[in-house]
Amino acid sequence: MKTSILSLALTLVFGGAVLANPIDGEKKAVKVEESTVTWKAYKVGGSHVGTIALKSGSLEFDGETLVGGEFVVDMSTINTTDLSGDYKNKLDGHLNSDDFFSTASNPTSALVFTGVKQTGKNAYSVTGDLTIKGITKPITFDLSVYGSKATAALKVDRTNFDVKYGSGIIGTAKDKLIYDEFDLVVDLQM
């Protein structure tokens, strides 16, 4: 009988510890107005550069160690910065269209960290679930944190998210070919 009560007591004490969150993380909200997300897409004849705005975001820390994060991007803010006038307006409109990101029906994209591994004093390898156009795929990238700032560079294969316009398909003129991968450079302020 004593063994049963002791077993029950240990199960309650240590079993409850397993169910409790082992990390008392502190979420730090990202200052979306002060943070930047820059994109760069490549084609045979060159490249285009622009920005897109964060809608919300946070990084989670256990002490000074990064343990998680999540972000939402406002897809309607796609902005080309290397063009002006009609060319800029046409490209911005095309990127918002169903040929690319379908922003009318997919107004946001999201990134949720699923794993964080510290690789140096301020450096991390992050695995996350990236959602674009309602399609979620895993992505891995490096992220650095310095005080109230964080930076990351991501390479995204757009075809994983059903963004296939000009993607080397048969019949696409070589000078109109758009490479499948695009870059995101993220500078966060907390």
CSV table of C-alpha atoms in Angstrom, one decimal:
chain,number,residue,atom,x,y,z
A,1,MET,CA,0.0,0.0,0.0
A,2,LYS,CA,2.8,2.4,0.9
A,3,THR,CA,4.5,1.6,-2.4
A,4,SER,CA,1.3,2.4,-4.3
A,5,ILE,CA,0.8,5.7,-2.6
A,6,LEU,CA,4.5,6.6,-3.1
A,7,SER,CA,4.3,5.7,-6.8
A,8,LEU,CA,1.1,7.8,-7.2
A,9,ALA,CA,2.8,10.7,-5.4
A,10,LEU,CA,5.9,10.5,-7.6
A,11,THR,CA,3.8,10.2,-10.7
A,12,LEU,CA,1.9,13.3,-9.8
A,13,VAL,CA,5.0,15.3,-8.9
A,14,PHE,CA,7.2,14.2,-11.8
A,15,GLY,CA,4.5,13.5,-14.3
A,16,GLY,CA,3.1,17.0,-13.8
A,17,ALA,CA,6.6,18.4,-14.4
A,18,VAL,CA,6.7,16.6,-17.8
A,19,LEU,CA,3.3,18.1,-18.7
A,20,ALA,CA,4.4,21.6,-17.7
A,21,ASN,CA,6.2,23.8,-20.2
A,22,PRO,CA,9.9,23.3,-19.5
A,23,ILE,CA,10.8,26.8,-20.8
A,24,ASP,CA,9.5,29.9,-19.2
A,25,GLY,CA,10.1,31.9,-22.4
A,26,GLU,CA,9.9,35.6,-22.7
A,27,LYS,CA,8.2,36.7,-25.9
A,28,LYS,CA,9.6,39.9,-27.4
A,29,ALA,CA,7.4,41.7,-29.9
A,30,VAL,CA,9.0,42.8,-33.0
A,31,LYS,CA,8.6,46.5,-33.8
A,32,VAL,CA,7.0,46.1,-37.3
A,33,GLU,CA,7.3,49.7,-38.3
A,34,GLU,CA,11.1,49.7,-37.6
A,35,SER,CA,11.8,46.2,-39.1
A,36,THR,CA,12.4,45.5,-42.7
A,37,VAL,CA,11.9,42.5,-45.0
A,38,THR,CA,13.7,42.9,-48.4
A,39,TRP,CA,13.1,40.5,-51.3
A,40,LYS,CA,15.2,39.9,-54.3
A,41,ALA,CA,14.1,37.8,-57.3
A,42,TYR,CA,16.2,36.7,-60.2
A,43,LYS,CA,15.6,36.2,-63.9
A,44,VAL,CA,17.9,35.4,-66.8
A,45,GLY,CA,18.1,39.1,-67.8
A,46,GLY,CA,18.7,40.5,-64.3
A,47,SER,CA,16.8,40.8,-61.0
A,48,HIS,CA,14.3,42.9,-59.1
A,49,VAL,CA,14.4,44.1,-55.5
A,50,GLY,CA,11.7,45.2,-53.2
A,51,THR,CA,10.2,45.2,-49.7
A,52,ILE,CA,7.2,43.6,-47.9
A,53,ALA,CA,5.9,44.6,-44.5
A,54,LEU,CA,5.5,42.6,-41.4
A,55,LYS,CA,2.0,42.6,-39.9
A,56,SER,CA,3.1,41.1,-36.6
A,57,GLY,CA,6.0,39.1,-35.1
A,58,SER,CA,7.8,38.0,-32.0
A,59,LEU,CA,10.8,36.1,-30.9
A,60,GLU,CA,10.8,33.9,-27.8
A,61,PHE,CA,13.8,33.7,-25.5
A,62,ASP,CA,14.8,31.5,-22.5
A,63,GLY,CA,17.0,34.0,-20.7
A,64,GLU,CA,19.2,35.3,-23.6
A,65,THR,CA,18.8,32.2,-25.7
A,66,LEU,CA,16.4,32.2,-28.7
A,67,VAL,CA,13.9,29.3,-28.4
A,68,GLY,CA,11.1,30.3,-30.8
A,69,GLY,CA,9.4,32.8,-33.0
A,70,GLU,CA,6.5,33.6,-35.3
A,71,PHE,CA,5.7,36.1,-37.9
A,72,VAL,CA,2.9,37.3,-40.2
A,73,VAL,CA,3.6,39.2,-43.4
A,74,ASP,CA,1.1,41.5,-45.1
A,75,MET,CA,1.3,40.3,-48.7
A,76,SER,CA,-0.6,43.3,-50.0
A,77,THR,CA,2.4,45.4,-49.3
A,78,ILE,CA,4.6,43.9,-52.0
A,79,ASN,CA,6.6,46.8,-53.2
A,80,THR,CA,9.2,46.9,-56.0
A,81,THR,CA,12.0,49.4,-55.1
A,82,ASP,CA,14.3,49.1,-58.2
A,83,LEU,CA,11.7,50.4,-60.7
A,84,SER,CA,9.5,53.5,-60.9
A,85,GLY,CA,6.4,54.7,-62.8
A,86,ASP,CA,4.5,52.3,-65.0
A,87,TYR,CA,7.1,49.5,-64.8
A,88,LYS,CA,6.9,49.5,-61.0
A,89,ASN,CA,3.1,49.6,-61.0
A,90,LYS,CA,2.9,46.7,-63.6
A,91,LEU,CA,5.3,44.5,-61.7
A,92,ASP,CA,3.7,45.2,-58.3
A,93,GLY,CA,0.3,44.4,-59.8
A,94,HIS,CA,1.6,41.2,-61.4
A,95,LEU,CA,3.2,40.0,-58.1
A,96,ASN,CA,-0.2,40.6,-56.4
A,97,SER,CA,-2.0,38.6,-59.2
A,98,ASP,CA,-2.9,35.0,-59.4
A,99,ASP,CA,0.2,34.4,-61.5
A,100,PHE,CA,2.3,35.0,-58.4
A,101,PHE,CA,1.0,35.5,-54.8
A,102,SER,CA,-2.8,35.8,-55.2
A,103,THR,CA,-2.8,38.5,-52.5
A,104,ALA,CA,-6.6,39.1,-52.8
A,105,SER,CA,-7.3,35.6,-51.6
A,106,ASN,CA,-4.1,35.1,-49.6
A,107,PRO,CA,-3.6,38.4,-47.8
A,108,THR,CA,-1.0,37.1,-45.3
A,109,SER,CA,1.9,34.7,-45.2
A,110,ALA,CA,3.4,33.2,-42.0
A,111,LEU,CA,6.5,31.7,-40.5
A,112,VAL,CA,6.4,29.7,-37.3
A,113,PHE,CA,9.6,28.4,-35.8
A,114,THR,CA,9.5,24.6,-35.1
A,115,GLY,CA,13.1,24.2,-34.0
A,116,VAL,CA,16.0,26.4,-32.9
A,117,LYS,CA,19.6,25.3,-32.5
A,118,GLN,CA,22.3,27.6,-31.2
A,119,THR,CA,25.4,27.4,-33.4
A,120,GLY,CA,27.4,30.2,-31.8
A,121,LYS,CA,27.2,33.0,-29.2
A,122,ASN,CA,24.6,35.0,-31.1
A,123,ALA,CA,23.9,32.6,-34.0
A,124,TYR,CA,21.1,30.1,-34.5
A,125,SER,CA,20.0,27.5,-37.1
A,126,VAL,CA,16.2,27.8,-37.3
A,127,THR,CA,13.7,25.4,-38.8
A,128,GLY,CA,10.2,26.6,-39.3
A,129,ASP,CA,7.0,26.2,-41.2
A,130,LEU,CA,6.6,28.8,-43.9
A,131,THR,CA,3.1,29.4,-45.3
A,132,ILE,CA,2.5,31.1,-48.6
A,133,LYS,CA,-0.8,31.0,-50.5
A,134,GLY,CA,-2.2,28.6,-47.9
A,135,ILE,CA,0.6,26.1,-48.5
A,136,THR,CA,2.9,25.2,-45.6
A,137,LYS,CA,6.4,23.8,-46.2
A,138,PRO,CA,9.4,23.5,-43.9
A,139,ILE,CA,12.4,25.9,-44.3
A,140,THR,CA,15.8,26.1,-42.6
A,141,PHE,CA,17.8,29.3,-42.3
A,142,ASP,CA,20.4,31.1,-40.1
A,143,LEU,CA,19.4,33.9,-37.7
A,144,SER,CA,21.6,36.2,-35.6
A,145,VAL,CA,20.5,38.1,-32.5
A,146,TYR,CA,22.4,41.1,-31.1
A,147,GLY,CA,20.6,42.8,-28.2
A,148,SER,CA,17.4,44.2,-29.6
A,149,LYS,CA,18.2,43.4,-33.2
A,150,ALA,CA,17.9,40.2,-35.2
A,151,THR,CA,18.9,39.4,-38.8
A,152,ALA,CA,18.2,36.5,-41.1
A,153,ALA,CA,18.6,35.5,-44.7
A,154,LEU,CA,16.2,33.0,-46.3
A,155,LYS,CA,16.2,31.4,-49.7
A,156,VAL,CA,12.7,30.4,-50.7
A,157,ASP,CA,11.8,28.1,-53.6
A,158,ARG,CA,8.5,29.7,-54.9
A,159,THR,CA,7.4,26.6,-56.8
A,160,ASN,CA,6.9,24.8,-53.4
A,161,PHE,CA,4.0,27.3,-52.9
A,162,ASP,CA,2.4,27.1,-56.3
A,163,VAL,CA,4.1,30.2,-57.6
A,164,LYS,CA,5.2,28.9,-61.0
A,165,TYR,CA,4.8,31.7,-63.4
A,166,GLY,CA,7.8,31.8,-65.8
A,167,SER,CA,9.5,28.9,-64.0
A,168,GLY,CA,11.4,27.3,-66.8
A,169,ILE,CA,8.3,25.8,-68.2
A,170,ILE,CA,8.3,24.7,-71.9
A,171,GLY,CA,7.4,27.6,-74.1
A,172,THR,CA,8.8,30.3,-71.8
A,173,ALA,CA,11.2,32.5,-73.8
A,174,LYS,CA,14.7,32.2,-72.2
A,175,ASP,CA,14.9,36.0,-71.6
A,176,LYS,CA,11.6,35.7,-69.7
A,177,LEU,CA,12.7,32.8,-67.5
A,178,ILE,CA,12.4,33.6,-63.7
A,179,TYR,CA,14.5,31.6,-61.3
A,180,ASP,CA,12.6,29.5,-58.8
A,181,GLU,CA,14.4,30.7,-55.7
A,182,PHE,CA,14.1,34.2,-54.3
A,183,ASP,CA,15.9,35.7,-51.3
A,184,LEU,CA,14.5,37.4,-48.2
A,185,VAL,CA,16.7,39.5,-46.0
A,186,VAL,CA,15.1,40.3,-42.7
A,187,ASP,CA,16.2,43.0,-40.2
A,188,LEU,CA,14.2,42.9,-37.0
A,189,GLN,CA,14.0,45.5,-34.2
A,190,MET,CA,12.5,44.5,-30.8
